[in-house]
Amino acid sequence: MTAESWETIPHAAVTYEPEITELSKVIKEINSKLPKEEHITLNTVMLRIIVEGIHACPAINGHIKFNRKLVRGEVNTFKNIDISMPMILKMGEMMTINLHNMQDKTMSQMRETVADASRRADNSDLNEVMFDVSLDNTLTALKHGKVAQTVNRLIGSKTGKHKVKTLTGKAKREYYSIPESQRLTKHDIEQGTITVSNLGSVCRNWSGVCTLLEIIPPQLCAIAIGAKQLVPIANPDGTVRTGYKLPMTIAFDHRALDMGDVTPFINRLNEIFADPEIIKEWV
């Protein structure tokens, strides 16, 4: 999928660095009134803010079908917001989880959704889940006449030293006896409508900005959140103070979107960061 992304999608990307000094204070105030186990993290708040941005800019929440030879295609946008979010599992592996139907969730519900996915991931065999999804994608490709791609995938996954090693016999039976409510299934890692990567949660002392961000086909957009940074900020009167900024990167498919299409998303986020008290309504 990574290779296909860079081979087929004309990427355009912008960076966005909102100040979150006041937002951080509001989050702290919210958490002061909640039990520790119910605290809202910056990651959860940003997921909810991004959903607000998507509501204001539905054009980025879609999939594209494009025929390069005929130079034509179509874009389908979705009312449901299914966020593909990379997560690091307990074994150090990374898997992208589909957080379904985030469009109507409160921040508390989002926190619970992410926690539940993480819990079930700990009971999951990465190879089994990935192979189920790969097999489903391969069969779909075959239905669309992509015979060569299907054959190559089967050869690549089942031969050579890098072949996929799935469970067999007793181990396989025991694994699939685990209820689906207690492990990840292909439903959990199928293609979402947009990808959000919280790179700042992986490297908290990072002071840079994500510059290259892949869009996972057929999605139109990917968003990366960096690490919270204490930086000097210039006031309108020319004085300087310290405050917090949160670097973000927004990559979009230039076949379907340009900067004008993405602007409503940024404008909505600007409104929220300018008046962060609104997030109290989303708990």
PDB file of C-alpha atoms in Angstrom:
ATOM      1  CA  MET A   1       0.000   0.000   0.000  1.00  0.00           C
ATOM      2  CA  THR A   2       2.901   2.337   0.757  1.00  0.00           C
ATOM      3  CA  ALA A   3       4.479   1.652  -2.623  1.00  0.00           C
ATOM      4  CA  GLU A   4       1.144   2.129  -4.397  1.00  0.00           C
ATOM      5  CA  SER A   5       0.656   5.425  -2.561  1.00  0.00           C
ATOM      6  CA  TRP A   6       3.863   6.989  -3.871  1.00  0.00           C
ATOM      7  CA  GLU A   7       3.518   5.458  -7.336  1.00  0.00           C
ATOM      8  CA  THR A   8      -0.038   6.583  -8.016  1.00  0.00           C
ATOM      9  CA  ILE A   9      -0.927   9.620  -5.872  1.00  0.00           C
ATOM     10  CA  PRO A  10       0.278  13.168  -6.630  1.00  0.00           C
ATOM     11  CA  HIS A  11       0.808  14.282  -3.045  1.00  0.00           C
ATOM     12  CA  ALA A  12       0.391  17.878  -1.924  1.00  0.00           C
ATOM     13  CA  ALA A  13       1.065  18.779   1.702  1.00  0.00           C
ATOM     14  CA  VAL A  14       0.918  21.755   4.019  1.00  0.00           C
ATOM     15  CA  THR A  15       2.071  22.244   7.588  1.00  0.00           C
ATOM     16  CA  TYR A  16      -0.111  23.911  10.204  1.00  0.00           C
ATOM     17  CA  GLU A  17       1.128  25.065  13.613  1.00  0.00           C
ATOM     18  CA  PRO A  18      -1.714  26.224  15.877  1.00  0.00           C
ATOM     19  CA  GLU A  19      -1.015  27.619  19.312  1.00  0.00           C
ATOM     20  CA  ILE A  20      -2.509  25.354  21.984  1.00  0.00           C
ATOM     21  CA  THR A  21      -1.531  27.239  25.144  1.00  0.00           C
ATOM     22  CA  GLU A  22      -5.130  28.006  26.105  1.00  0.00           C
ATOM     23  CA  LEU A  23      -6.336  24.628  24.878  1.00  0.00           C
ATOM     24  CA  SER A  24      -3.867  22.919  27.230  1.00  0.00           C
ATOM     25  CA  LYS A  25      -5.269  24.924  30.149  1.00  0.00           C
ATOM     26  CA  VAL A  26      -8.824  23.900  29.285  1.00  0.00           C
ATOM     27  CA  ILE A  27      -7.818  20.232  29.063  1.00  0.00           C
ATOM     28  CA  LYS A  28      -6.178  20.491  32.493  1.00  0.00           C
ATOM     29  CA  GLU A  29      -9.339  22.102  33.882  1.00  0.00           C
ATOM     30  CA  ILE A  30     -11.525  19.328  32.444  1.00  0.00           C
ATOM     31  CA  ASN A  31      -9.306  16.600  33.886  1.00  0.00           C
ATOM     32  CA  SER A  32      -9.286  18.239  37.328  1.00  0.00           C
ATOM     33  CA  LYS A  33     -12.970  17.329  37.571  1.00  0.00           C
ATOM     34  CA  LEU A  34     -12.610  13.749  36.326  1.00  0.00           C
ATOM     35  CA  PRO A  35     -11.276  10.562  37.963  1.00  0.00           C
ATOM     36  CA  LYS A  36      -7.747   9.783  36.778  1.00  0.00           C
ATOM     37  CA  GLU A  37      -8.879   6.789  34.725  1.00  0.00           C
ATOM     38  CA  GLU A  38     -11.273   9.051  32.810  1.00  0.00           C
ATOM     39  CA  HIS A  39      -8.773  11.791  31.974  1.00  0.00           C
ATOM     40  CA  ILE A  40      -8.907  13.166  28.436  1.00  0.00           C
ATOM     41  CA  THR A  41      -5.563  13.170  26.632  1.00  0.00           C
ATOM     42  CA  LEU A  42      -4.382  15.656  24.028  1.00  0.00           C
ATOM     43  CA  ASN A  43      -4.591  12.818  21.491  1.00  0.00           C
ATOM     44  CA  THR A  44      -8.301  12.337  22.205  1.00  0.00           C
ATOM     45  CA  VAL A  45      -8.973  16.072  22.080  1.00  0.00           C
ATOM     46  CA  MET A  46      -7.208  16.339  18.730  1.00  0.00           C
ATOM     47  CA  LEU A  47      -9.225  13.454  17.301  1.00  0.00           C
ATOM     48  CA  ARG A  48     -12.409  15.288  18.296  1.00  0.00           C
ATOM     49  CA  ILE A  49     -11.138  18.589  16.881  1.00  0.00           C
ATOM     50  CA  ILE A  50     -10.185  16.897  13.615  1.00  0.00           C
ATOM     51  CA  VAL A  51     -13.680  15.420  13.376  1.00  0.00           C
ATOM     52  CA  GLU A  52     -15.050  18.957  13.758  1.00  0.00           C
ATOM     53  CA  GLY A  53     -12.754  20.050  10.945  1.00  0.00           C
ATOM     54  CA  ILE A  54     -14.000  17.214   8.727  1.00  0.00           C
ATOM     55  CA  HIS A  55     -17.607  18.209   9.377  1.00  0.00           C
ATOM     56  CA  ALA A  56     -16.692  21.678   8.081  1.00  0.00           C
ATOM     57  CA  CYS A  57     -14.705  20.217   5.178  1.00  0.00           C
ATOM     58  CA  PRO A  58     -16.353  16.925   4.100  1.00  0.00           C
ATOM     59  CA  ALA A  59     -14.396  16.934   0.829  1.00  0.00           C
ATOM     60  CA  ILE A  60     -11.331  15.477   2.579  1.00  0.00           C
ATOM     61  CA  ASN A  61     -13.280  12.503   3.956  1.00  0.00           C
ATOM     62  CA  GLY A  62     -13.502  10.382   0.840  1.00  0.00           C
ATOM     63  CA  HIS A  63     -12.086   7.810  -1.541  1.00  0.00           C
ATOM     64  CA  ILE A  64     -11.009   8.215  -5.149  1.00  0.00           C
ATOM     65  CA  LYS A  65     -11.222   5.886  -8.133  1.00  0.00           C
ATOM     66  CA  PHE A  66      -8.992   7.013 -10.974  1.00  0.00           C
ATOM     67  CA  ASN A  67      -8.173   5.590 -14.394  1.00  0.00           C
ATOM     68  CA  ARG A  68      -4.767   6.968 -15.255  1.00  0.00           C
ATOM     69  CA  LYS A  69      -4.913   5.851 -18.887  1.00  0.00           C
ATOM     70  CA  LEU A  70      -8.231   7.568 -19.545  1.00  0.00           C
ATOM     71  CA  VAL A  71      -7.403  10.468 -17.184  1.00  0.00           C
ATOM     72  CA  ARG A  72     -10.769  10.271 -15.507  1.00  0.00           C
ATOM     73  CA  GLY A  73     -12.194   9.164 -12.212  1.00  0.00           C
ATOM     74  CA  GLU A  74     -14.634   9.818  -9.426  1.00  0.00           C
ATOM     75  CA  VAL A  75     -14.580  10.816  -5.776  1.00  0.00           C
ATOM     76  CA  ASN A  76     -16.959   9.425  -3.171  1.00  0.00           C
ATOM     77  CA  THR A  77     -17.254  11.300   0.111  1.00  0.00           C
ATOM     78  CA  PHE A  78     -18.667   9.707   3.256  1.00  0.00           C
ATOM     79  CA  LYS A  79     -20.949  10.882   6.049  1.00  0.00           C
ATOM     80  CA  ASN A  80     -19.367   8.395   8.433  1.00  0.00           C
ATOM     81  CA  ILE A  81     -15.894   9.305   9.656  1.00  0.00           C
ATOM     82  CA  ASP A  82     -13.790   6.160  10.025  1.00  0.00           C
ATOM     83  CA  ILE A  83     -10.340   7.201  11.219  1.00  0.00           C
ATOM     84  CA  SER A  84      -7.414   4.956  10.345  1.00  0.00           C
ATOM     85  CA  MET A  85      -4.971   5.454  13.215  1.00  0.00           C
ATOM     86  CA  PRO A  86      -1.579   3.702  13.520  1.00  0.00           C
ATOM     87  CA  MET A  87      -1.045   2.133  16.943  1.00  0.00           C
ATOM     88  CA  ILE A  88       2.043   0.509  18.475  1.00  0.00           C
ATOM     89  CA  LEU A  89       1.230  -2.926  19.873  1.00  0.00           C
ATOM     90  CA  LYS A  90       2.737  -4.470  23.007  1.00  0.00           C
ATOM     91  CA  MET A  91       5.268  -6.448  20.913  1.00  0.00           C
ATOM     92  CA  GLY A  92       6.526  -3.226  19.324  1.00  0.00           C
ATOM     93  CA  GLU A  93       4.752  -3.839  16.036  1.00  0.00           C
ATOM     94  CA  MET A  94       2.659  -1.126  14.423  1.00  0.00           C
ATOM     95  CA  MET A  95      -0.833  -1.700  13.085  1.00  0.00           C
ATOM     96  CA  THR A  96      -3.304   0.781  11.656  1.00  0.00           C
ATOM     97  CA  ILE A  97      -6.648   0.467  13.415  1.00  0.00           C
ATOM     98  CA  ASN A  98      -9.930   1.643  11.903  1.00  0.00           C
ATOM     99  CA  LEU A  99     -11.815   3.690  14.492  1.00  0.00           C
ATOM    100  CA  HIS A 100     -15.305   3.410  13.046  1.00  0.00           C
ATOM    101  CA  ASN A 101     -18.067   6.028  13.209  1.00  0.00           C
ATOM    102  CA  MET A 102     -16.181   8.763  15.038  1.00  0.00           C
ATOM    103  CA  GLN A 103     -18.464  11.463  13.625  1.00  0.00           C
ATOM    104  CA  ASP A 104     -20.907  11.465  16.555  1.00  0.00           C
ATOM    105  CA  LYS A 105     -18.695  10.442  19.478  1.00  0.00           C
ATOM    106  CA  THR A 106     -17.921  12.523  22.542  1.00  0.00           C
ATOM    107  CA  MET A 107     -14.317  12.746  23.697  1.00  0.00           C
ATOM    108  CA  SER A 108     -15.072  10.213  26.441  1.00  0.00           C
ATOM    109  CA  GLN A 109     -16.456   7.783  23.862  1.00  0.00           C
ATOM    110  CA  MET A 110     -13.410   8.337  21.658  1.00  0.00           C
ATOM    111  CA  ARG A 111     -11.110   7.599  24.592  1.00  0.00           C
ATOM    112  CA  GLU A 112     -13.011   4.376  25.263  1.00  0.00           C
ATOM    113  CA  THR A 113     -12.904   3.393  21.577  1.00  0.00           C
ATOM    114  CA  VAL A 114      -9.139   3.794  21.404  1.00  0.00           C
ATOM    115  CA  ALA A 115      -8.643   1.976  24.727  1.00  0.00           C
ATOM    116  CA  ASP A 116     -10.850  -0.912  23.608  1.00  0.00           C
ATOM    117  CA  ALA A 117      -8.948  -1.256  20.326  1.00  0.00           C
ATOM    118  CA  SER A 118      -5.654  -1.280  22.227  1.00  0.00           C
ATOM    119  CA  ARG A 119      -6.977  -3.922  24.647  1.00  0.00           C
ATOM    120  CA  ARG A 120      -8.143  -6.187  21.844  1.00  0.00           C
ATOM    121  CA  ALA A 121      -4.892  -5.660  19.953  1.00  0.00           C
ATOM    122  CA  ASP A 122      -3.014  -7.206  22.888  1.00  0.00           C
ATOM    123  CA  ASN A 123      -4.991 -10.437  22.326  1.00  0.00           C
ATOM    124  CA  SER A 124      -4.445 -10.451  18.566  1.00  0.00           C
ATOM    125  CA  ASP A 125      -2.040 -12.206  16.248  1.00  0.00           C
ATOM    126  CA  LEU A 126      -0.808  -9.582  13.808  1.00  0.00           C
ATOM    127  CA  ASN A 127      -0.116 -12.050  10.997  1.00  0.00           C
ATOM    128  CA  GLU A 128      -3.577 -13.586  11.214  1.00  0.00           C
ATOM    129  CA  VAL A 129      -5.367 -10.255  11.096  1.00  0.00           C
ATOM    130  CA  MET A 130      -3.196  -8.876   8.310  1.00  0.00           C
ATOM    131  CA  PHE A 131      -3.553 -12.044   6.253  1.00  0.00           C
ATOM    132  CA  ASP A 132      -7.355 -11.928   6.565  1.00  0.00           C
ATOM    133  CA  VAL A 133      -7.376  -8.366   5.263  1.00  0.00           C
ATOM    134  CA  SER A 134      -4.843  -9.139   2.538  1.00  0.00           C
ATOM    135  CA  LEU A 135      -6.897 -12.117   1.379  1.00  0.00           C
ATOM    136  CA  ASP A 136     -10.054 -10.003   1.300  1.00  0.00           C
ATOM    137  CA  ASN A 137      -8.259  -7.269  -0.691  1.00  0.00           C
ATOM    138  CA  THR A 138      -6.849  -9.857  -3.086  1.00  0.00           C
ATOM    139  CA  LEU A 139     -10.263 -11.396  -3.753  1.00  0.00           C
ATOM    140  CA  THR A 140     -11.688  -7.919  -4.329  1.00  0.00           C
ATOM    141  CA  ALA A 141      -8.897  -7.178  -6.820  1.00  0.00           C
ATOM    142  CA  LEU A 142      -9.649 -10.458  -8.593  1.00  0.00           C
ATOM    143  CA  LYS A 143     -13.320  -9.491  -8.928  1.00  0.00           C
ATOM    144  CA  HIS A 144     -12.168  -6.290 -10.623  1.00  0.00           C
ATOM    145  CA  GLY A 145     -10.108  -8.221 -13.146  1.00  0.00           C
ATOM    146  CA  LYS A 146      -6.682  -7.654 -11.579  1.00  0.00           C
ATOM    147  CA  VAL A 147      -5.512 -11.197 -12.228  1.00  0.00           C
ATOM    148  CA  ALA A 148      -1.784 -10.448 -12.466  1.00  0.00           C
ATOM    149  CA  GLN A 149      -1.868  -8.528  -9.177  1.00  0.00           C
ATOM    150  CA  THR A 150      -3.732 -11.396  -7.507  1.00  0.00           C
ATOM    151  CA  VAL A 151      -1.255 -14.030  -8.683  1.00  0.00           C
ATOM    152  CA  ASN A 152       1.750 -11.912  -7.679  1.00  0.00           C
ATOM    153  CA  ARG A 153       0.335 -11.284  -4.207  1.00  0.00           C
ATOM    154  CA  LEU A 154      -0.299 -14.968  -3.634  1.00  0.00           C
ATOM    155  CA  ILE A 155       3.223 -15.872  -4.755  1.00  0.00           C
ATOM    156  CA  GLY A 156       4.747 -13.100  -2.650  1.00  0.00           C
ATOM    157  CA  SER A 157       2.822 -13.990   0.493  1.00  0.00           C
ATOM    158  CA  LYS A 158       3.259 -17.755   0.358  1.00  0.00           C
ATOM    159  CA  THR A 159       6.781 -18.294  -0.985  1.00  0.00           C
ATOM    160  CA  GLY A 160      10.340 -17.339  -0.068  1.00  0.00           C
ATOM    161  CA  LYS A 161      11.939 -16.472   3.253  1.00  0.00           C
ATOM    162  CA  HIS A 162       9.556 -13.527   3.734  1.00  0.00           C
ATOM    163  CA  LYS A 163       6.354 -15.526   3.320  1.00  0.00           C
ATOM    164  CA  VAL A 164       3.498 -14.832   5.727  1.00  0.00           C
ATOM    165  CA  LYS A 165       3.486 -17.390   8.534  1.00  0.00           C
ATOM    166  CA  THR A 166      -0.052 -17.857   9.776  1.00  0.00           C
ATOM    167  CA  LEU A 167      -1.214 -20.172  12.530  1.00  0.00           C
ATOM    168  CA  THR A 168      -2.024 -23.824  11.877  1.00  0.00           C
ATOM    169  CA  GLY A 169      -3.590 -26.771  13.678  1.00  0.00           C
ATOM    170  CA  LYS A 170      -4.291 -26.466  17.393  1.00  0.00           C
ATOM    171  CA  ALA A 171      -2.797 -22.972  17.649  1.00  0.00           C
ATOM    172  CA  LYS A 172      -5.119 -21.745  14.912  1.00  0.00           C
ATOM    173  CA  ARG A 173      -8.195 -23.340  16.528  1.00  0.00           C
ATOM    174  CA  GLU A 174      -7.326 -21.875  19.919  1.00  0.00           C
ATOM    175  CA  TYR A 175      -6.787 -18.425  18.472  1.00  0.00           C
ATOM    176  CA  TYR A 176     -10.080 -18.358  16.584  1.00  0.00           C
ATOM    177  CA  SER A 177     -11.897 -19.629  19.661  1.00  0.00           C
ATOM    178  CA  ILE A 178     -11.219 -16.210  21.219  1.00  0.00           C
ATOM    179  CA  PRO A 179     -14.450 -14.189  20.807  1.00  0.00           C
ATOM    180  CA  GLU A 180     -14.202 -11.441  18.188  1.00  0.00           C
ATOM    181  CA  SER A 181     -15.137  -8.958  20.905  1.00  0.00           C
ATOM    182  CA  GLN A 182     -11.801  -9.771  22.559  1.00  0.00           C
ATOM    183  CA  ARG A 183      -9.476  -9.529  19.520  1.00  0.00           C
ATOM    184  CA  LEU A 184      -9.022  -7.547  16.349  1.00  0.00           C
ATOM    185  CA  THR A 185     -10.655  -8.688  13.119  1.00  0.00           C
ATOM    186  CA  LYS A 186     -10.368  -7.483   9.537  1.00  0.00           C
ATOM    187  CA  HIS A 187     -13.221  -5.083  10.331  1.00  0.00           C
ATOM    188  CA  ASP A 188     -10.859  -3.293  12.712  1.00  0.00           C
ATOM    189  CA  ILE A 189      -8.091  -2.731  10.179  1.00  0.00           C
ATOM    190  CA  GLU A 190     -10.028  -2.373   6.947  1.00  0.00           C
ATOM    191  CA  GLN A 191      -9.643   0.865   5.016  1.00  0.00           C
ATOM    192  CA  GLY A 192     -10.921   3.950   6.829  1.00  0.00           C
ATOM    193  CA  THR A 193     -12.114   7.191   5.261  1.00  0.00           C
ATOM    194  CA  ILE A 194      -9.115   9.267   6.437  1.00  0.00           C
ATOM    195  CA  THR A 195      -5.842   8.611   8.274  1.00  0.00           C
ATOM    196  CA  VAL A 196      -4.675  10.423  11.422  1.00  0.00           C
ATOM    197  CA  SER A 197      -1.190   9.629  12.765  1.00  0.00           C
ATOM    198  CA  ASN A 198      -0.188  10.942  16.187  1.00  0.00           C
ATOM    199  CA  LEU A 199       3.579  11.009  15.734  1.00  0.00           C
ATOM    200  CA  GLY A 200       3.980  13.159  18.829  1.00  0.00           C
ATOM    201  CA  SER A 201       2.739  10.334  21.041  1.00  0.00           C
ATOM    202  CA  VAL A 202       5.515   8.106  19.667  1.00  0.00           C
ATOM    203  CA  CYS A 203       8.309  10.675  20.112  1.00  0.00           C
ATOM    204  CA  ARG A 204       7.307  13.222  22.754  1.00  0.00           C
ATOM    205  CA  ASN A 205      10.610  15.137  22.774  1.00  0.00           C
ATOM    206  CA  TRP A 206      10.536  15.704  19.011  1.00  0.00           C
ATOM    207  CA  SER A 207      10.842  19.375  18.048  1.00  0.00           C
ATOM    208  CA  GLY A 208      10.361  19.022  14.298  1.00  0.00           C
ATOM    209  CA  VAL A 209       7.551  18.904  11.774  1.00  0.00           C
ATOM    210  CA  CYS A 210       6.462  15.953   9.637  1.00  0.00           C
ATOM    211  CA  THR A 211       7.441  16.782   6.044  1.00  0.00           C
ATOM    212  CA  LEU A 212       6.518  13.633   4.117  1.00  0.00           C
ATOM    213  CA  LEU A 213       3.207  11.951   4.837  1.00  0.00           C
ATOM    214  CA  GLU A 214       1.766   9.181   2.711  1.00  0.00           C
ATOM    215  CA  ILE A 215      -1.869   9.022   1.718  1.00  0.00           C
ATOM    216  CA  ILE A 216      -3.184   5.465   1.838  1.00  0.00           C
ATOM    217  CA  PRO A 217      -5.166   4.736  -1.343  1.00  0.00           C
ATOM    218  CA  PRO A 218      -8.016   5.152  -2.036  1.00  0.00           C
ATOM    219  CA  GLN A 219      -8.188   7.796   0.732  1.00  0.00           C
ATOM    220  CA  LEU A 220      -7.858  11.465  -0.186  1.00  0.00           C
ATOM    221  CA  CYS A 221      -6.189  12.827   2.914  1.00  0.00           C
ATOM    222  CA  ALA A 222      -3.810  12.027   5.766  1.00  0.00           C
ATOM    223  CA  ILE A 223      -3.088  14.120   8.849  1.00  0.00           C
ATOM    224  CA  ALA A 224      -0.050  13.900  11.126  1.00  0.00           C
ATOM    225  CA  ILE A 225       0.049  15.395  14.620  1.00  0.00           C
ATOM    226  CA  GLY A 226       3.475  16.276  15.986  1.00  0.00           C
ATOM    227  CA  ALA A 227       4.668  16.787  19.556  1.00  0.00           C
ATOM    228  CA  LYS A 228       3.560  19.688  21.754  1.00  0.00           C
ATOM    229  CA  GLN A 229       6.333  22.291  21.717  1.00  0.00           C
ATOM    230  CA  LEU A 230       7.172  25.214  24.004  1.00  0.00           C
ATOM    231  CA  VAL A 231       8.188  28.059  21.678  1.00  0.00           C
ATOM    232  CA  PRO A 232       8.521  31.861  21.602  1.00  0.00           C
ATOM    233  CA  ILE A 233       5.351  33.500  20.273  1.00  0.00           C
ATOM    234  CA  ALA A 234       5.091  37.060  19.003  1.00  0.00           C
ATOM    235  CA  ASN A 235       2.084  39.054  20.221  1.00  0.00           C
ATOM    236  CA  PRO A 236       0.274  41.512  17.900  1.00  0.00           C
ATOM    237  CA  ASP A 237       1.886  44.431  19.779  1.00  0.00           C
ATOM    238  CA  GLY A 238       5.378  43.134  19.026  1.00  0.00           C
ATOM    239  CA  THR A 239       6.132  41.711  22.465  1.00  0.00           C
ATOM    240  CA  VAL A 240       7.237  38.112  22.814  1.00  0.00           C
ATOM    241  CA  ARG A 241       6.039  35.450  25.211  1.00  0.00           C
ATOM    242  CA  THR A 242       6.367  31.689  25.493  1.00  0.00           C
ATOM    243  CA  GLY A 243       3.545  29.337  24.619  1.00  0.00           C
ATOM    244  CA  TYR A 244       2.763  25.938  23.201  1.00  0.00           C
ATOM    245  CA  LYS A 245       2.320  25.042  19.555  1.00  0.00           C
ATOM    246  CA  LEU A 246       1.315  21.743  18.003  1.00  0.00           C
ATOM    247  CA  PRO A 247       2.776  21.127  14.531  1.00  0.00           C
ATOM    248  CA  MET A 248       0.491  19.309  12.133  1.00  0.00           C
ATOM    249  CA  THR A 249       0.839  18.146   8.546  1.00  0.00           C
ATOM    250  CA  ILE A 250      -2.044  17.753   6.122  1.00  0.00           C
ATOM    251  CA  ALA A 251      -1.380  15.757   2.948  1.00  0.00           C
ATOM    252  CA  PHE A 252      -4.000  15.539   0.228  1.00  0.00           C
ATOM    253  CA  ASP A 253      -4.451  13.920  -3.163  1.00  0.00           C
ATOM    254  CA  HIS A 254      -3.916  16.672  -5.718  1.00  0.00           C
ATOM    255  CA  ARG A 255      -6.102  14.878  -8.282  1.00  0.00           C
ATOM    256  CA  ALA A 256      -9.121  15.592  -6.107  1.00  0.00           C
ATOM    257  CA  LEU A 257      -8.175  18.466  -3.803  1.00  0.00           C
ATOM    258  CA  ASP A 258      -6.257  21.703  -3.792  1.00  0.00           C
ATOM    259  CA  MET A 259      -5.478  24.196  -1.036  1.00  0.00           C
ATOM    260  CA  GLY A 260      -8.838  25.917  -1.485  1.00  0.00           C
ATOM    261  CA  ASP A 261     -10.651  22.649  -0.797  1.00  0.00           C
ATOM    262  CA  VAL A 262      -8.672  22.095   2.423  1.00  0.00           C
ATOM    263  CA  THR A 263      -9.005  25.659   3.723  1.00  0.00           C
ATOM    264  CA  PRO A 264     -12.427  25.117   5.438  1.00  0.00           C
ATOM    265  CA  PHE A 265     -10.781  22.409   7.561  1.00  0.00           C
ATOM    266  CA  ILE A 266      -8.035  24.774   8.719  1.00  0.00           C
ATOM    267  CA  ASN A 267     -10.504  27.615   9.288  1.00  0.00           C
ATOM    268  CA  ARG A 268     -12.623  25.437  11.581  1.00  0.00           C
ATOM    269  CA  LEU A 269      -9.567  24.383  13.583  1.00  0.00           C
ATOM    270  CA  ASN A 270      -8.531  28.045  13.878  1.00  0.00           C
ATOM    271  CA  GLU A 271     -11.939  28.822  15.403  1.00  0.00           C
ATOM    272  CA  ILE A 272     -11.587  26.064  17.982  1.00  0.00           C
ATOM    273  CA  PHE A 273      -8.026  26.947  19.002  1.00  0.00           C
ATOM    274  CA  ALA A 274      -9.066  30.603  19.316  1.00  0.00           C
ATOM    275  CA  ASP A 275     -11.923  29.683  21.679  1.00  0.00           C
ATOM    276  CA  PRO A 276     -11.025  26.305  23.260  1.00  0.00           C
ATOM    277  CA  GLU A 277     -13.736  26.571  25.926  1.00  0.00           C
ATOM    278  CA  ILE A 278     -15.979  24.869  23.366  1.00  0.00           C
ATOM    279  CA  ILE A 279     -14.325  21.509  23.983  1.00  0.00           C
ATOM    280  CA  LYS A 280     -16.006  21.380  27.406  1.00  0.00           C
ATOM    281  CA  GLU A 281     -19.214  20.627  25.508  1.00  0.00           C
ATOM    282  CA  TRP A 282     -17.640  17.532  23.926  1.00  0.00           C
ATOM    283  CA  VAL A 283     -16.628  15.637  27.060  1.00  0.00           C
TER     284      VAL A 283
END
